[in-house]
Amino acid sequence: LFAIHAEPHDLASLRNEQAQRAARTGRLDDAVARAREALDLLGDLNPAEQGTAWWALGEAFTGKGDVAAADEAFRRAIDLAAEHGARRDCTEAYRAWAKLLRAAGRESEALDVLERAAELASRPAAEAPASAGPGRWGFRFPMSRALGALCGSEEDRPCVE
């Protein structure tokens, strides 16, 4: 997919996609490693991608049963996504965070998070958080589709938007 010397932001985007896929398929240690690698590659750049990495960490820590680490990861993901991410991604991260809180018996906090997700989803597009927007080529290429196409079975392919 990339030349021998990929740009750090491109490699970070790939690592984020790999982290999300690993978290969805139960390879939680791999998800943590890939998301942390993405954060290392990004440094202070591209807050939308940073938010995606924190979201993947939240999902992985949830799967591992580490509620405190997952809670912190989701908080960071939401902070970044609300300011810089795509509205759909932000809403999905809110939902994942609420599921964690509900499973941890923190119903009141879960309801607060779901209210914020609903508020965000109901806003007109002009009021939504600033998006990472289209890629440098004028569109946002969903890497997960490309990665899914490389997988052998239909079960391994991610859902398409």
GROMACS .gro file of N, CA and C in nm:
model
  483
    1LEU      N    1   0.081  -0.121   0.000
    1LEU     CA    2   0.000   0.000   0.000
    1LEU      C    3   0.084   0.126   0.000
    2PHE      N    4   0.200   0.119   0.062
    2PHE     CA    5   0.284   0.237   0.073
    2PHE      C    6   0.422   0.206   0.017
    3ALA      N    7   0.491   0.312  -0.020
    3ALA     CA    8   0.630   0.297  -0.062
    3ALA      C    9   0.714   0.253   0.057
    4ILE      N   10   0.838   0.224   0.031
    4ILE     CA   11   0.927   0.178   0.138
    4ILE      C   12   0.933   0.278   0.253
    5HIS      N   13   0.932   0.404   0.219
    5HIS     CA   14   0.942   0.509   0.321
    5HIS      C   15   0.813   0.590   0.325
    6ALA      N   16   0.713   0.536   0.390
    6ALA     CA   17   0.584   0.603   0.401
    6ALA      C   18   0.596   0.726   0.490
    7GLU      N   19   0.515   0.824   0.462
    7GLU     CA   20   0.509   0.942   0.547
    7GLU      C   21   0.452   0.901   0.683
    8PRO      N   22   0.499   0.962   0.791
    8PRO     CA   23   0.448   0.924   0.925
    8PRO      C   24   0.297   0.934   0.939
    9HIS      N   25   0.235   1.039   0.881
    9HIS     CA   26   0.090   1.052   0.896
    9HIS      C   27   0.016   0.943   0.819
   10ASP      N   28   0.071   0.900   0.705
   10ASP     CA   29   0.009   0.790   0.630
   10ASP      C   30   0.021   0.659   0.707
   11LEU      N   31   0.138   0.635   0.763
   11LEU     CA   32   0.159   0.514   0.840
   11LEU      C   33   0.072   0.515   0.966
   12ALA      N   34   0.058   0.633   1.028
   12ALA     CA   35  -0.028   0.644   1.147
   12ALA      C   36  -0.173   0.613   1.112
   13SER      N   37  -0.219   0.660   0.997
   13SER     CA   38  -0.355   0.631   0.953
   13SER      C   39  -0.374   0.481   0.933
   14LEU      N   40  -0.276   0.417   0.871
   14LEU     CA   41  -0.282   0.272   0.853
   14LEU      C   42  -0.283   0.201   0.988
   15ARG      N   43  -0.199   0.243   1.079
   15ARG     CA   44  -0.194   0.181   1.212
   15ARG      C   45  -0.327   0.198   1.285
   16ASN      N   46  -0.391   0.313   1.268
   16ASN     CA   47  -0.524   0.333   1.329
   16ASN      C   48  -0.625   0.235   1.273
   17GLU      N   49  -0.626   0.217   1.142
   17GLU     CA   50  -0.718   0.122   1.081
   17GLU      C   51  -0.690  -0.019   1.131
   18GLN      N   52  -0.562  -0.053   1.141
   18GLN     CA   53  -0.525  -0.185   1.191
   18GLN      C   54  -0.567  -0.202   1.337
   19ALA      N   55  -0.551  -0.096   1.416
   19ALA     CA   56  -0.590  -0.101   1.557
   19ALA      C   57  -0.740  -0.121   1.571
   20GLN      N   58  -0.818  -0.047   1.494
   20GLN     CA   59  -0.963  -0.061   1.501
   20GLN      C   60  -1.006  -0.202   1.459
   21ARG      N   61  -0.947  -0.252   1.355
   21ARG     CA   62  -0.980  -0.386   1.306
   21ARG      C   63  -0.942  -0.492   1.410
   22ALA      N   64  -0.823  -0.476   1.470
   22ALA     CA   65  -0.778  -0.571   1.571
   22ALA      C   66  -0.872  -0.570   1.692
   23ALA      N   67  -0.916  -0.451   1.732
   23ALA     CA   68  -1.009  -0.442   1.846
   23ALA      C   69  -1.141  -0.510   1.813
   24ARG      N   70  -1.191  -0.490   1.691
   24ARG     CA   71  -1.318  -0.553   1.650
   24ARG      C   72  -1.309  -0.704   1.642
   25THR      N   73  -1.190  -0.755   1.614
   25THR     CA   74  -1.175  -0.899   1.596
   25THR      C   75  -1.115  -0.968   1.718
   26GLY      N   76  -1.104  -0.896   1.830
   26GLY     CA   77  -1.060  -0.956   1.954
   26GLY      C   78  -0.910  -0.969   1.972
   27ARG      N   79  -0.832  -0.913   1.882
   27ARG     CA   80  -0.686  -0.915   1.897
   27ARG      C   81  -0.646  -0.788   1.973
   28LEU      N   82  -0.675  -0.790   2.102
   28LEU     CA   83  -0.669  -0.669   2.183
   28LEU      C   84  -0.529  -0.618   2.208
   29ASP      N   85  -0.434  -0.707   2.231
   29ASP     CA   86  -0.295  -0.662   2.250
   29ASP      C   87  -0.242  -0.597   2.123
   30ASP      N   88  -0.276  -0.655   2.009
   30ASP     CA   89  -0.236  -0.598   1.881
   30ASP      C   90  -0.301  -0.461   1.861
   31ALA      N   91  -0.427  -0.449   1.900
   31ALA     CA   92  -0.496  -0.320   1.888
   31ALA      C   93  -0.427  -0.213   1.970
   32VAL      N   94  -0.391  -0.247   2.092
   32VAL     CA   95  -0.321  -0.150   2.178
   32VAL      C   96  -0.188  -0.111   2.116
   33ALA      N   97  -0.113  -0.209   2.069
   33ALA     CA   98   0.019  -0.181   2.011
   33ALA      C   99   0.007  -0.092   1.887
   34ARG      N  100  -0.089  -0.121   1.800
   34ARG     CA  101  -0.105  -0.042   1.677
   34ARG      C  102  -0.152   0.101   1.708
   35ALA      N  103  -0.244   0.115   1.801
   35ALA     CA  104  -0.293   0.249   1.836
   35ALA      C  105  -0.182   0.331   1.901
   36ARG      N  106  -0.105   0.270   1.987
   36ARG     CA  107   0.006   0.343   2.050
   36ARG      C  108   0.111   0.382   1.947
   37GLU      N  109   0.135   0.293   1.852
   37GLU     CA  110   0.230   0.327   1.745
   37GLU      C  111   0.179   0.446   1.665
   38ALA      N  112   0.049   0.448   1.637
   38ALA     CA  113  -0.009   0.562   1.564
   38ALA      C  114   0.011   0.691   1.643
   39LEU      N  115  -0.014   0.686   1.773
   39LEU     CA  116   0.005   0.806   1.855
   39LEU      C  117   0.150   0.852   1.855
   40ASP      N  118   0.242   0.757   1.861
   40ASP     CA  119   0.384   0.791   1.857
   40ASP      C  120   0.421   0.857   1.724
   41LEU      N  121   0.368   0.802   1.614
   41LEU     CA  122   0.398   0.857   1.482
   41LEU      C  123   0.340   0.997   1.464
   42LEU      N  124   0.224   1.021   1.524
   42LEU     CA  125   0.156   1.150   1.506
   42LEU      C  126   0.215   1.261   1.591
   43GLY      N  127   0.266   1.226   1.708
   43GLY     CA  128   0.315   1.331   1.798
   43GLY      C  129   0.203   1.427   1.830
   44ASP      N  130   0.225   1.554   1.807
   44ASP     CA  131   0.123   1.657   1.831
   44ASP      C  132   0.044   1.693   1.706
   45LEU      N  133   0.071   1.624   1.596
   45LEU     CA  134   0.006   1.656   1.469
   45LEU      C  135  -0.123   1.579   1.451
   46ASN      N  136  -0.208   1.627   1.366
   46ASN     CA  137  -0.333   1.564   1.323
   46ASN      C  138  -0.419   1.514   1.439
   47PRO      N  139  -0.483   1.607   1.509
   47PRO     CA  140  -0.566   1.568   1.623
   47PRO      C  141  -0.681   1.475   1.588
   48ALA      N  142  -0.732   1.480   1.467
   48ALA     CA  143  -0.839   1.387   1.429
   48ALA      C  144  -0.788   1.243   1.430
   49GLU      N  145  -0.670   1.221   1.376
   49GLU     CA  146  -0.610   1.086   1.377
   49GLU      C  147  -0.574   1.045   1.519
   50GLN      N  148  -0.530   1.140   1.600
   50GLN     CA  149  -0.502   1.110   1.741
   50GLN      C  150  -0.630   1.060   1.809
   51GLY      N  151  -0.740   1.128   1.780
   51GLY     CA  152  -0.868   1.087   1.837
   51GLY      C  153  -0.906   0.945   1.796
   52THR      N  154  -0.879   0.911   1.671
   52THR     CA  155  -0.907   0.776   1.624
   52THR      C  156  -0.823   0.674   1.698
   53ALA      N  157  -0.698   0.706   1.723
   53ALA     CA  158  -0.609   0.615   1.796
   53ALA      C  159  -0.658   0.597   1.940
   54TRP      N  160  -0.699   0.706   2.004
   54TRP     CA  161  -0.751   0.694   2.141
   54TRP      C  162  -0.880   0.614   2.144
   55TRP      N  163  -0.964   0.629   2.043
   55TRP     CA  164  -1.088   0.553   2.033
   55TRP      C  165  -1.055   0.403   2.023
   56ALA      N  166  -0.959   0.368   1.938
   56ALA     CA  167  -0.920   0.227   1.925
   56ALA      C  168  -0.866   0.175   2.058
   57LEU      N  169  -0.789   0.258   2.129
   57LEU     CA  170  -0.740   0.217   2.261
   57LEU      C  171  -0.856   0.194   2.357
   58GLY      N  172  -0.955   0.282   2.353
   58GLY     CA  173  -1.072   0.266   2.438
   58GLY      C  174  -1.142   0.134   2.412
   59GLU      N  175  -1.159   0.100   2.284
   59GLU     CA  176  -1.224  -0.026   2.247
   59GLU      C  177  -1.141  -0.145   2.295
   60ALA      N  178  -1.009  -0.137   2.277
   60ALA     CA  179  -0.922  -0.248   2.317
   60ALA      C  180  -0.921  -0.265   2.469
   61PHE      N  181  -0.909  -0.155   2.542
   61PHE     CA  182  -0.908  -0.164   2.688
   61PHE      C  183  -1.043  -0.213   2.741
   62THR      N  184  -1.151  -0.176   2.673
   62THR     CA  185  -1.283  -0.227   2.711
   62THR      C  186  -1.283  -0.379   2.697
   63GLY      N  187  -1.234  -0.428   2.587
   63GLY     CA  188  -1.228  -0.572   2.565
   63GLY      C  189  -1.141  -0.644   2.665
   64LYS      N  190  -1.038  -0.577   2.712
   64LYS     CA  191  -0.948  -0.636   2.811
   64LYS      C  192  -1.004  -0.626   2.952
   65GLY      N  193  -1.113  -0.551   2.969
   65GLY     CA  194  -1.172  -0.535   3.101
   65GLY      C  195  -1.105  -0.429   3.186
   66ASP      N  196  -1.023  -0.345   3.127
   66ASP     CA  197  -0.955  -0.237   3.200
   66ASP      C  198  -1.040  -0.110   3.189
   67VAL      N  199  -1.136  -0.099   3.279
   67VAL     CA  200  -1.235   0.010   3.274
   67VAL      C  201  -1.169   0.146   3.288
   68ALA      N  202  -1.074   0.160   3.380
   68ALA     CA  203  -1.011   0.290   3.403
   68ALA      C  204  -0.934   0.337   3.279
   69ALA      N  205  -0.857   0.246   3.219
   69ALA     CA  206  -0.781   0.283   3.099
   69ALA      C  207  -0.874   0.312   2.982
   70ALA      N  208  -0.981   0.233   2.968
   70ALA     CA  209  -1.077   0.255   2.859
   70ALA      C  210  -1.148   0.388   2.877
   71ASP      N  211  -1.188   0.418   3.000
   71ASP     CA  212  -1.256   0.544   3.029
   71ASP      C  213  -1.168   0.663   2.992
   72GLU      N  214  -1.042   0.658   3.030
   72GLU     CA  215  -0.949   0.766   2.998
   72GLU      C  216  -0.928   0.776   2.847
   73ALA      N  217  -0.914   0.663   2.780
   73ALA     CA  218  -0.895   0.664   2.635
   73ALA      C  219  -1.015   0.723   2.564
   74PHE      N  220  -1.136   0.684   2.606
   74PHE     CA  221  -1.256   0.741   2.544
   74PHE      C  222  -1.267   0.891   2.571
   75ARG      N  223  -1.233   0.934   2.690
   75ARG     CA  224  -1.236   1.078   2.721
   75ARG      C  225  -1.144   1.154   2.625
   76ARG      N  226  -1.023   1.102   2.608
   76ARG     CA  227  -0.928   1.169   2.517
   76ARG      C  228  -0.979   1.166   2.373
   77ALA      N  229  -1.034   1.052   2.333
   77ALA     CA  230  -1.086   1.040   2.197
   77ALA      C  231  -1.196   1.143   2.172
   78ILE      N  232  -1.288   1.155   2.267
   78ILE     CA  233  -1.400   1.248   2.252
   78ILE      C  234  -1.351   1.393   2.251
   79ASP      N  235  -1.258   1.424   2.339
   79ASP     CA  236  -1.204   1.561   2.341
   79ASP      C  237  -1.147   1.600   2.205
   80LEU      N  238  -1.075   1.509   2.143
   80LEU     CA  239  -1.015   1.537   2.013
   80LEU      C  240  -1.119   1.531   1.901
   81ALA      N  241  -1.205   1.431   1.905
   81ALA     CA  242  -1.304   1.414   1.798
   81ALA      C  243  -1.407   1.527   1.798
   82ALA      N  244  -1.445   1.574   1.915
   82ALA     CA  245  -1.545   1.681   1.922
   82ALA      C  246  -1.493   1.809   1.856
   83GLU      N  247  -1.365   1.829   1.862
   83GLU     CA  248  -1.305   1.949   1.805
   83GLU      C  249  -1.261   1.929   1.660
   84HIS      N  250  -1.210   1.811   1.629
   84HIS     CA  251  -1.142   1.792   1.501
   84HIS      C  252  -1.193   1.676   1.417
   85GLY      N  253  -1.273   1.589   1.474
   85GLY     CA  254  -1.310   1.467   1.404
   85GLY      C  255  -1.438   1.478   1.325
   86ALA      N  256  -1.466   1.374   1.251
   86ALA     CA  257  -1.591   1.365   1.177
   86ALA      C  258  -1.706   1.337   1.275
   87ARG      N  259  -1.820   1.396   1.250
   87ARG     CA  260  -1.934   1.383   1.341
   87ARG      C  261  -1.973   1.237   1.362
   88ARG      N  262  -1.975   1.159   1.256
   88ARG     CA  263  -2.014   1.018   1.269
   88ARG      C  264  -1.917   0.944   1.361
   89ASP      N  265  -1.788   0.967   1.344
   89ASP     CA  266  -1.689   0.901   1.429
   89ASP      C  267  -1.705   0.944   1.574
   90CYS      N  268  -1.729   1.070   1.595
   90CYS     CA  269  -1.746   1.121   1.730
   90CYS      C  270  -1.868   1.057   1.796
   91THR      N  271  -1.977   1.048   1.723
   91THR     CA  272  -2.099   0.986   1.776
   91THR      C  273  -2.075   0.839   1.810
   92GLU      N  274  -2.005   0.767   1.724
   92GLU     CA  275  -1.976   0.626   1.749
   92GLU      C  276  -1.885   0.610   1.871
   93ALA      N  277  -1.789   0.699   1.887
   93ALA     CA  278  -1.701   0.693   2.005
   93ALA      C  279  -1.782   0.720   2.132
   94TYR      N  280  -1.874   0.816   2.126
   94TYR     CA  281  -1.963   0.840   2.240
   94TYR      C  282  -2.040   0.713   2.277
   95ARG      N  283  -2.095   0.646   2.176
   95ARG     CA  284  -2.173   0.524   2.202
   95ARG      C  285  -2.089   0.415   2.267
   96ALA      N  286  -1.968   0.398   2.215
   96ALA     CA  287  -1.879   0.296   2.272
   96ALA      C  288  -1.844   0.330   2.417
   97TRP      N  289  -1.822   0.457   2.443
   97TRP     CA  290  -1.791   0.501   2.579
   97TRP      C  291  -1.910   0.475   2.671
   98ALA      N  292  -2.030   0.506   2.623
   98ALA     CA  293  -2.150   0.483   2.704
   98ALA      C  294  -2.168   0.335   2.735
   99LYS      N  295  -2.141   0.248   2.639
   99LYS     CA  296  -2.151   0.103   2.663
   99LYS      C  297  -2.055   0.061   2.774
  100LEU      N  298  -1.933   0.115   2.770
  100LEU     CA  299  -1.836   0.084   2.875
  100LEU      C  300  -1.889   0.127   3.011
  101LEU      N  301  -1.938   0.249   3.019
  101LEU     CA  302  -1.987   0.302   3.146
  101LEU      C  303  -2.106   0.222   3.198
  102ARG      N  304  -2.195   0.186   3.108
  102ARG     CA  305  -2.311   0.105   3.147
  102ARG      C  306  -2.268  -0.030   3.201
  103ALA      N  307  -2.175  -0.094   3.131
  103ALA     CA  308  -2.125  -0.226   3.174
  103ALA      C  309  -2.053  -0.217   3.308
  104ALA      N  310  -1.997  -0.100   3.338
  104ALA     CA  311  -1.926  -0.080   3.464
  104ALA      C  312  -2.021  -0.038   3.576
  105GLY      N  313  -2.152  -0.031   3.546
  105GLY     CA  314  -2.250   0.006   3.647
  105GLY      C  315  -2.259   0.156   3.672
  106ARG      N  316  -2.207   0.233   3.580
  106ARG     CA  317  -2.207   0.379   3.593
  106ARG      C  318  -2.316   0.437   3.502
  107GLU      N  319  -2.440   0.399   3.534
  107GLU     CA  320  -2.556   0.432   3.451
  107GLU      C  321  -2.575   0.582   3.429
  108SER      N  322  -2.560   0.659   3.534
  108SER     CA  323  -2.581   0.803   3.524
  108SER      C  324  -2.481   0.866   3.426
  109GLU      N  325  -2.356   0.826   3.438
  109GLU     CA  326  -2.253   0.879   3.346
  109GLU      C  327  -2.281   0.832   3.203
  110ALA      N  328  -2.325   0.707   3.188
  110ALA     CA  329  -2.357   0.654   3.056
  110ALA      C  330  -2.469   0.734   2.991
  111LEU      N  331  -2.571   0.767   3.070
  111LEU     CA  332  -2.682   0.848   3.016
  111LEU      C  333  -2.635   0.986   2.974
  112ASP      N  334  -2.546   1.047   3.053
  112ASP     CA  335  -2.491   1.177   3.015
  112ASP      C  336  -2.417   1.170   2.882
  113VAL      N  337  -2.338   1.065   2.866
  113VAL     CA  338  -2.261   1.048   2.742
  113VAL      C  339  -2.357   1.025   2.625
  114LEU      N  340  -2.460   0.943   2.644
  114LEU     CA  341  -2.557   0.920   2.537
  114LEU      C  342  -2.633   1.046   2.501
  115GLU      N  343  -2.662   1.130   2.600
  115GLU     CA  344  -2.727   1.258   2.571
  115GLU      C  345  -2.639   1.346   2.484
  116ARG      N  346  -2.509   1.348   2.514
  116ARG     CA  347  -2.416   1.426   2.432
  116ARG      C  348  -2.410   1.370   2.290
  117ALA      N  349  -2.413   1.237   2.278
  117ALA     CA  350  -2.411   1.175   2.145
  117ALA      C  351  -2.537   1.212   2.067
  118ALA      N  352  -2.651   1.207   2.134
  118ALA     CA  353  -2.777   1.241   2.068
  118ALA      C  354  -2.779   1.388   2.027
  119GLU      N  355  -2.728   1.473   2.114
  119GLU     CA  356  -2.723   1.616   2.083
  119GLU      C  357  -2.635   1.640   1.960
  120LEU      N  358  -2.521   1.575   1.957
  120LEU     CA  359  -2.432   1.590   1.843
  120LEU      C  360  -2.497   1.538   1.715
  121ALA      N  361  -2.560   1.422   1.723
  121ALA     CA  362  -2.622   1.363   1.604
  121ALA      C  363  -2.738   1.446   1.551
  122SER      N  364  -2.803   1.522   1.638
  122SER     CA  365  -2.920   1.599   1.595
  122SER      C  366  -2.884   1.739   1.545
  123ARG      N  367  -2.762   1.780   1.563
  123ARG     CA  368  -2.721   1.913   1.515
  123ARG      C  369  -2.717   1.918   1.363
  124PRO      N  370  -2.754   2.033   1.307
  124PRO     CA  371  -2.735   2.050   1.163
  124PRO      C  372  -2.586   2.042   1.131
  125ALA      N  373  -2.555   2.002   1.011
  125ALA     CA  374  -2.416   1.981   0.971
  125ALA      C  375  -2.330   2.105   0.996
  126ALA      N  376  -2.385   2.223   0.977
  126ALA     CA  377  -2.307   2.345   0.995
  126ALA      C  378  -2.264   2.364   1.140
  127GLU      N  379  -2.337   2.305   1.235
  127GLU     CA  380  -2.304   2.318   1.376
  127GLU      C  381  -2.219   2.203   1.428
  128ALA      N  382  -2.197   2.103   1.345
  128ALA     CA  383  -2.122   1.986   1.389
  128ALA      C  384  -1.976   2.025   1.410
  129PRO      N  385  -1.902   1.943   1.484
  129PRO     CA  386  -1.761   1.974   1.505
  129PRO      C  387  -1.687   1.981   1.373
  130ALA      N  388  -1.582   2.058   1.372
  130ALA     CA  389  -1.499   2.068   1.254
  130ALA      C  390  -1.447   1.929   1.221
  131SER      N  391  -1.455   1.894   1.097
  131SER     CA  392  -1.413   1.760   1.056
  131SER      C  393  -1.270   1.763   1.008
  132ALA      N  394  -1.210   1.647   1.013
  132ALA     CA  395  -1.079   1.633   0.953
  132ALA      C  396  -1.094   1.660   0.803
  133GLY      N  397  -1.217   1.647   0.756
  133GLY     CA  398  -1.249   1.683   0.620
  133GLY      C  399  -1.196   1.583   0.520
  134PRO      N  400  -1.209   1.620   0.396
  134PRO     CA  401  -1.161   1.529   0.294
  134PRO      C  402  -1.009   1.521   0.298
  135GLY      N  403  -0.959   1.412   0.247
  135GLY     CA  404  -0.814   1.395   0.241
  135GLY      C  405  -0.751   1.492   0.144
  136ARG      N  406  -0.623   1.479   0.128
  136ARG     CA  407  -0.553   1.576   0.043
  136ARG      C  408  -0.595   1.567  -0.102
  137TRP      N  409  -0.666   1.459  -0.141
  137TRP     CA  410  -0.710   1.445  -0.280
  137TRP      C  411  -0.855   1.486  -0.298
  138GLY      N  412  -0.916   1.544  -0.196
  138GLY     CA  413  -1.052   1.593  -0.210
  138GLY      C  414  -1.159   1.494  -0.166
  139PHE      N  415  -1.120   1.381  -0.112
  139PHE     CA  416  -1.217   1.287  -0.059
  139PHE      C  417  -1.152   1.212   0.056
  140ARG      N  418  -1.237   1.152   0.138
  140ARG     CA  419  -1.186   1.074   0.251
  140ARG      C  420  -1.193   0.928   0.213
  141PHE      N  421  -1.080   0.869   0.182
  141PHE     CA  422  -1.074   0.729   0.142
  141PHE      C  423  -1.083   0.641   0.265
  142PRO      N  424  -1.185   0.559   0.277
  142PRO     CA  425  -1.196   0.472   0.393
  142PRO      C  426  -1.098   0.354   0.381
  143MET      N  427  -0.988   0.365   0.453
  143MET     CA  428  -0.884   0.264   0.449
  143MET      C  429  -0.938   0.126   0.485
  144SER      N  430  -1.040   0.123   0.572
  144SER     CA  431  -1.093  -0.007   0.614
  144SER      C  432  -1.149  -0.085   0.495
  145ARG      N  433  -1.203  -0.016   0.397
  145ARG     CA  434  -1.253  -0.086   0.279
  145ARG      C  435  -1.138  -0.150   0.203
  146ALA      N  436  -1.028  -0.075   0.189
  146ALA     CA  437  -0.912  -0.130   0.119
  146ALA      C  438  -0.856  -0.249   0.195
  147LEU      N  439  -0.845  -0.238   0.327
  147LEU     CA  440  -0.795  -0.348   0.407
  147LEU      C  441  -0.891  -0.466   0.403
  148GLY      N  442  -1.021  -0.437   0.406
  148GLY     CA  443  -1.120  -0.544   0.400
  148GLY      C  444  -1.114  -0.620   0.268
  149ALA      N  445  -1.085  -0.549   0.161
  149ALA     CA  446  -1.077  -0.612   0.030
  149ALA      C  447  -0.959  -0.710   0.024
  150LEU      N  448  -0.858  -0.685   0.107
  150LEU     CA  449  -0.742  -0.773   0.109
  150LEU      C  450  -0.766  -0.900   0.190
  151CYS      N  451  -0.873  -0.902   0.269
  151CYS     CA  452  -0.903  -1.017   0.355
  151CYS      C  453  -0.972  -1.124   0.273
  152GLY      N  454  -0.954  -1.247   0.316
  152GLY     CA  455  -1.007  -1.358   0.240
  152GLY      C  456  -1.157  -1.380   0.250
  153SER      N  457  -1.216  -1.365   0.367
  153SER     CA  458  -1.357  -1.403   0.381
  153SER      C  459  -1.445  -1.282   0.401
  154GLU      N  460  -1.572  -1.300   0.371
  154GLU     CA  461  -1.670  -1.194   0.391
  154GLU      C  462  -1.678  -1.154   0.537
  155GLU      N  463  -1.661  -1.251   0.630
  155GLU     CA  464  -1.669  -1.220   0.773
  155GLU      C  465  -1.562  -1.123   0.817
  156ASP      N  466  -1.446  -1.127   0.751
  156ASP     CA  467  -1.335  -1.041   0.788
  156ASP      C  468  -1.349  -0.900   0.734
  157ARG      N  469  -1.438  -0.883   0.640
  157ARG     CA  470  -1.450  -0.751   0.578
  157ARG      C  471  -1.530  -0.658   0.667
  158PRO      N  472  -1.482  -0.532   0.680
  158PRO     CA  473  -1.555  -0.438   0.765
  158PRO      C  474  -1.685  -0.395   0.699
  159CYS      N  475  -1.773  -0.345   0.781
  159CYS     CA  476  -1.898  -0.290   0.728
  159CYS      C  477  -1.865  -0.167   0.647
  160VAL      N  478  -1.935  -0.146   0.539
  160VAL     CA  479  -1.912  -0.028   0.457
  160VAL      C  480  -2.016   0.075   0.491
  161GLU      N  481  -1.978   0.199   0.472
  161GLU     CA  482  -2.067   0.310   0.506
  161GLU      C  483  -2.172   0.327   0.400
   0.00000   0.00000   0.00000
